[in-house]
XYZ file of C-alpha atoms in Angstrom:
394
model
C -133.036 -133.713 33.542
C -130.993 -133.323 36.407
C -128.763 -136.373 37.980
C -126.059 -137.183 40.106
C -122.828 -138.167 37.794
C -120.619 -141.188 39.247
C -117.891 -138.796 37.926
C -118.792 -135.921 40.800
C -118.909 -138.216 43.578
C -116.391 -139.228 46.333
C -115.546 -143.080 45.651
C -113.028 -143.899 47.900
C -113.427 -147.020 50.073
C -117.036 -146.860 48.676
C -119.035 -150.534 47.691
C -119.947 -149.211 44.153
C -122.810 -151.371 42.321
C -122.748 -150.939 38.270
C -125.449 -152.056 36.682
C -124.168 -152.446 32.997
C -125.296 -153.729 29.357
C -123.354 -156.580 29.122
C -125.446 -158.231 26.779
C -123.260 -159.756 24.282
C -123.251 -162.604 21.244
C -122.054 -165.502 21.545
C -121.696 -168.585 19.589
C -123.272 -171.890 20.287
C -120.112 -172.856 22.282
C -120.547 -169.895 24.599
C -117.697 -168.277 22.912
C -118.225 -164.006 22.941
C -118.524 -162.717 18.948
C -118.592 -159.278 19.966
C -117.031 -157.625 22.553
C -118.250 -153.885 22.258
C -120.493 -153.994 24.864
C -117.793 -155.264 27.406
C -115.185 -152.549 26.270
C -117.864 -149.950 26.492
C -118.331 -150.963 30.406
C -115.065 -150.146 31.095
C -114.537 -146.401 31.722
C -116.959 -146.689 34.408
C -115.271 -149.369 36.540
C -111.771 -148.217 35.675
C -113.169 -144.385 37.140
C -114.317 -146.564 40.357
C -111.329 -148.035 40.841
C -108.973 -145.344 40.248
C -111.353 -143.391 42.922
C -110.660 -146.596 45.346
C -113.912 -148.518 45.128
C -115.196 -151.940 45.603
C -116.677 -152.611 42.134
C -119.517 -155.085 41.634
C -121.257 -155.295 38.488
C -124.041 -156.785 37.028
C -126.023 -157.455 33.959
C -128.563 -159.161 32.061
C -127.661 -161.902 29.241
C -130.639 -163.925 27.121
C -133.516 -164.623 28.041
C -132.840 -166.566 31.440
C -136.031 -168.008 33.389
C -135.927 -166.353 36.702
C -134.511 -169.044 39.523
C -133.446 -171.437 37.326
C -129.448 -171.451 36.497
C -128.478 -172.378 33.533
C -124.731 -172.727 31.935
C -125.881 -170.397 28.659
C -126.759 -167.384 30.453
C -124.114 -167.060 32.958
C -121.819 -163.639 32.388
C -118.625 -166.151 33.376
C -117.467 -165.681 30.035
C -118.077 -161.815 30.390
C -116.201 -161.996 33.479
C -112.808 -163.841 31.673
C -112.982 -161.437 29.093
C -113.415 -158.383 31.433
C -110.196 -159.976 33.372
C -108.459 -159.663 30.142
C -109.314 -156.048 29.194
C -108.748 -154.947 32.943
C -105.978 -156.657 33.376
C -106.366 -157.967 36.756
C -108.734 -161.005 38.463
C -112.661 -160.414 37.806
C -114.445 -162.684 40.352
C -117.973 -164.091 39.456
C -120.330 -164.307 42.373
C -123.316 -166.746 42.254
C -126.285 -166.459 44.279
C -125.149 -163.086 45.329
C -128.126 -161.200 46.758
C -127.568 -162.012 50.528
C -124.201 -160.813 49.818
C -122.320 -164.048 50.879
C -119.233 -163.057 48.692
C -116.179 -160.912 49.810
C -115.300 -157.688 48.157
C -112.654 -154.770 49.171
C -111.033 -151.656 47.676
C -109.332 -152.633 44.245
C -111.745 -155.372 43.569
C -114.046 -156.385 40.710
C -116.140 -159.129 40.921
C -119.251 -159.759 38.987
C -122.649 -160.759 40.103
C -124.166 -162.973 37.902
C -127.156 -162.255 35.593
C -129.241 -160.008 37.547
C -132.299 -161.606 35.713
C -131.926 -164.979 37.323
C -133.306 -163.009 40.382
C -136.522 -164.013 41.377
C -138.661 -160.765 41.179
C -136.232 -158.698 39.041
C -138.477 -158.096 35.951
C -141.332 -157.443 38.255
C -139.257 -154.374 39.312
C -139.310 -156.247 42.870
C -139.138 -153.105 46.156
C -138.399 -156.023 48.251
C -135.449 -157.636 45.795
C -133.783 -154.171 45.523
C -133.885 -153.350 49.256
C -131.988 -156.645 49.623
C -129.614 -155.411 46.811
C -129.402 -151.704 48.010
C -127.777 -153.333 51.420
C -124.812 -154.314 49.143
C -123.466 -151.115 48.095
C -123.015 -147.181 48.930
C -123.177 -146.167 45.597
C -125.301 -147.397 42.912
C -124.212 -146.379 39.220
C -126.768 -147.125 36.214
C -124.297 -147.398 33.066
C -126.870 -149.450 30.649
C -129.352 -146.842 28.823
C -129.748 -149.744 26.532
C -132.025 -151.167 29.589
C -133.459 -147.310 30.741
C -137.139 -148.145 28.653
C -137.357 -151.092 31.319
C -138.307 -150.632 35.094
C -136.433 -153.620 36.564
C -135.480 -154.485 40.447
C -131.467 -153.340 39.185
C -132.605 -150.581 36.222
C -135.323 -148.817 38.704
C -136.463 -150.344 42.466
C -132.809 -150.238 42.925
C -132.058 -146.636 42.073
C -134.450 -145.572 44.833
C -133.468 -148.098 47.157
C -129.739 -147.592 47.323
C -127.638 -145.017 49.999
C -126.815 -143.008 46.795
C -127.634 -143.361 42.653
C -126.120 -142.097 40.187
C -125.416 -142.109 36.475
C -122.116 -143.893 34.925
C -119.894 -142.156 31.959
C -121.867 -144.050 29.120
C -125.363 -143.340 30.014
C -124.770 -139.891 30.888
C -122.968 -139.103 27.382
C -126.115 -141.074 26.075
C -128.278 -138.694 27.383
C -126.226 -135.442 26.440
C -126.367 -136.209 23.571
C -129.929 -137.437 23.241
C -131.314 -134.173 25.036
C -129.162 -131.815 22.699
C -130.289 -133.687 19.674
C -134.297 -133.570 20.889
C -134.828 -131.295 24.009
C -132.728 -128.013 22.792
C -131.572 -128.846 18.931
C -129.655 -126.375 17.000
C -132.287 -125.936 13.737
C -132.921 -126.761 11.433
C -133.247 -130.330 12.092
C -134.060 -133.302 10.058
C -134.501 -136.687 10.948
C -134.144 -139.993 9.156
C -136.536 -142.678 9.729
C -135.936 -145.550 8.033
C -136.884 -149.210 8.099
C -139.733 -151.984 6.933
C -142.998 -151.004 9.008
C -144.638 -147.805 9.943
C -146.760 -149.479 12.169
C -143.415 -149.947 14.344
C -142.571 -146.397 14.248
C -145.814 -144.490 13.976
C -145.959 -142.988 17.297
C -142.312 -141.990 16.703
C -143.192 -140.689 13.590
C -146.367 -138.630 14.864
C -143.856 -137.153 17.625
C -140.702 -136.313 15.285
C -143.645 -134.326 13.073
C -144.227 -132.017 15.606
C -140.595 -131.130 16.735
C -138.333 -131.778 12.552
C -137.992 -129.467 10.358
C -137.596 -132.350 7.757
C -138.739 -135.789 7.934
C -136.627 -137.780 5.322
C -138.309 -141.430 5.313
C -136.790 -144.338 3.807
C -137.681 -148.344 3.409
C -140.926 -149.742 3.955
C -142.128 -146.774 5.629
C -140.920 -145.018 2.726
C -143.315 -146.790 0.398
C -146.181 -146.037 2.775
C -145.765 -142.495 2.308
C -145.652 -142.977 -1.573
C -148.722 -144.698 -1.629
C -150.300 -141.556 0.553
C -148.779 -139.729 -2.274
C -150.996 -141.431 -4.882
C -148.129 -143.407 -6.675
C -148.208 -146.889 -6.864
C -145.858 -149.100 -5.700
C -146.465 -152.469 -6.859
C -145.395 -155.844 -4.688
C -143.416 -153.716 -2.398
C -143.429 -153.806 1.341
C -145.880 -151.621 2.210
C -148.965 -150.791 5.290
C -151.946 -149.854 3.048
C -154.151 -149.262 5.993
C -151.617 -147.165 7.211
C -152.029 -144.662 4.718
C -154.437 -142.066 6.466
C -151.897 -142.077 9.428
C -149.402 -141.032 6.749
C -151.414 -138.291 5.227
C -151.828 -137.294 8.715
C -148.368 -136.778 9.287
C -147.682 -134.979 6.162
C -150.264 -132.386 6.707
C -149.468 -131.821 10.289
C -145.869 -130.483 8.958
C -147.270 -128.810 6.265
C -149.565 -126.703 8.455
C -146.164 -125.195 10.523
C -143.861 -125.042 7.315
C -142.242 -128.436 7.542
C -141.979 -131.063 5.111
C -141.905 -134.629 4.462
C -139.990 -135.153 1.178
C -141.083 -137.872 -1.005
C -138.738 -139.512 -3.120
C -138.835 -138.277 -6.780
C -137.366 -141.374 -8.116
C -136.807 -145.085 -6.578
C -134.882 -147.969 -7.438
C -137.153 -151.270 -8.024
C -136.578 -155.213 -8.513
C -138.939 -157.965 -9.771
C -137.385 -159.845 -7.080
C -135.890 -159.637 -3.542
C -132.043 -160.894 -4.289
C -128.354 -159.668 -4.199
C -128.125 -160.420 -7.841
C -131.684 -158.671 -8.927
C -131.809 -156.299 -11.409
C -131.788 -152.855 -10.593
C -134.050 -150.377 -12.512
C -134.092 -146.639 -11.341
C -137.802 -144.948 -11.982
C -140.269 -141.921 -11.091
C -142.353 -143.266 -8.539
C -145.393 -142.937 -11.263
C -144.011 -145.692 -13.667
C -143.553 -148.288 -11.183
C -145.209 -151.900 -12.194
C -147.286 -153.973 -10.510
C -144.825 -156.654 -10.374
C -141.772 -154.594 -9.217
C -140.931 -153.666 -5.473
C -139.011 -150.328 -4.459
C -136.070 -151.562 -2.629
C -134.039 -147.709 -2.527
C -134.193 -144.441 -3.108
C -133.250 -143.127 -6.586
C -129.912 -141.426 -7.240
C -131.907 -137.781 -7.841
C -134.001 -138.696 -4.394
C -130.746 -139.343 -2.490
C -128.905 -136.243 -4.009
C -131.867 -134.159 -2.833
C -131.759 -135.203 0.498
C -128.145 -134.508 0.607
C -128.506 -131.074 -0.412
C -131.285 -131.039 2.857
C -128.712 -132.334 5.528
C -126.238 -129.794 4.093
C -128.351 -127.239 5.555
C -129.306 -128.712 9.024
C -127.890 -128.012 12.366
C -128.821 -131.190 14.060
C -129.435 -134.451 12.179
C -131.328 -137.466 13.897
C -130.701 -140.678 12.247
C -132.563 -144.504 12.561
C -132.918 -146.412 9.876
C -131.759 -146.999 6.125
C -133.335 -145.782 3.401
C -132.836 -149.032 1.128
C -131.780 -152.656 1.512
C -128.291 -151.742 1.843
C -127.379 -155.011 2.585
C -127.544 -155.812 -0.992
C -124.998 -153.633 -2.966
C -127.325 -153.087 -5.517
C -129.906 -151.073 -3.330
C -127.407 -149.577 -0.839
C -126.755 -146.263 -2.633
C -129.420 -144.041 -1.343
C -128.373 -145.359 2.640
C -124.875 -144.217 1.432
C -125.224 -141.234 -0.114
C -127.108 -139.982 2.836
C -124.580 -141.333 5.628
C -121.967 -139.856 4.130
C -123.521 -136.447 3.671
C -124.249 -136.564 7.267
C -120.433 -137.465 7.842
C -119.529 -134.257 5.897
C -122.074 -132.195 7.855
C -120.850 -130.057 10.818
C -124.594 -130.327 12.117
C -124.726 -132.212 15.615
C -125.422 -135.693 14.460
C -126.732 -138.335 16.570
C -127.447 -141.569 15.195
C -129.252 -145.224 16.834
C -130.470 -148.555 15.939
C -128.860 -151.892 14.921
C -129.222 -151.386 10.976
C -128.454 -147.955 11.356
C -125.250 -149.145 13.293
C -124.606 -151.726 10.431
C -124.429 -148.991 7.847
C -122.739 -147.001 9.365
C -119.967 -149.286 10.333
C -120.452 -150.672 6.424
C -119.573 -147.022 4.915
C -117.151 -146.253 7.188
C -118.458 -143.169 8.405
C -118.475 -143.806 12.796
C -115.448 -141.347 13.748
C -117.233 -138.502 11.335
C -120.896 -138.746 13.771
C -121.227 -136.706 16.876
C -122.780 -139.610 18.846
C -123.511 -143.240 17.759
C -126.335 -144.655 20.375
C -126.006 -148.438 20.870
C -129.197 -148.464 22.396
C -132.403 -150.071 20.892
C -135.455 -149.738 22.428
C -134.503 -146.791 24.640
C -133.129 -144.951 21.871
C -136.570 -145.270 20.100
C -138.689 -144.244 23.028
C -136.637 -141.185 24.014
C -137.132 -140.342 20.039
C -140.651 -140.848 21.086
C -140.807 -138.826 23.763
C -141.854 -141.205 26.006
C -140.784 -141.418 30.039
C -137.802 -143.545 30.422
C -138.142 -145.678 33.732
C -134.717 -145.920 34.866
C -133.824 -142.489 33.760
C -136.633 -140.878 36.106
C -135.260 -142.979 38.521
C -131.837 -141.295 38.732
C -133.892 -137.685 38.529
C -135.810 -138.458 41.198
C -132.514 -139.568 43.464
C -130.865 -136.308 42.549
C -133.361 -134.409 44.517
C -132.024 -136.001 47.595
């Protein structure tokens, strides 16, 4: 997919409008509890400043009601933190759509929560036309919102004089494209999570591409049931057994596979202190629940990963938050870290597992996006990316 990149443009004296993802977590009094997304936005902002641009940055935060300002929806704490990180003043502009604020090369202005503007979520072309007058160059550096067609992610990209991708978004697209559009083979995908229903279309799409599809969590329980095993009182979606069987059959027809666990870790209660028992899937009792894959299965998965040249990981294999049921996820995580394959991981629980087992530096790329990452895995078109691609032709 072709799109312009900010790094390739002349920015001197230009007004640069950056759509970032600054949707950071805050406590009850508005204190930022994790500034990762703010830090991730800085390379784009610094690049524009170094090239002599006047910089405007906006983002959504939380779930505000359009047209109704509340203090809890304000980007004021983000502006203050960004000023600290940049080591220079960062102003906050309210009611900015009409351009009633001054900006000069070297300035950084945070434009108040974009979802306060009427028409933002409806992808209003009229709103985008007014915003386009504020800038010479529009930059999308918020891959996490790329699956949404909103005014600052889609319509503005089409209306601005020039539209391009920022370094964060460009890196994300390069990594995803390498892993899924032209992967080195064998390609192994690991998909965990509680429900098949939330990832059925992703599993079905991956079944056409990957050499092995490793499933974990509640998803694995549905595949175990599809393979004829009792899963006791485990989290399972019995109505999706036919869908799981269809995925297994689809992969088998082209010589690929869904490796079914040969041992599991069960407990009689969902608790961090529950006794963990390793069993063959055929031995699971009706009053037991499967909370992890067993050591034999984890070791087998690790062996498969040794041969992989591309690995995509989304979701843990068990209840990794409880140490007694974390071993399967840990073994697989460490196998990915030890692999020389191109490794791409994404999703909230996956990132938490990566942090728990300390393997982040060993992975090729970690996507911070949620919905956009999953929709890319699914093979869906992302509106914000399509808009940038369309503008690259003009």
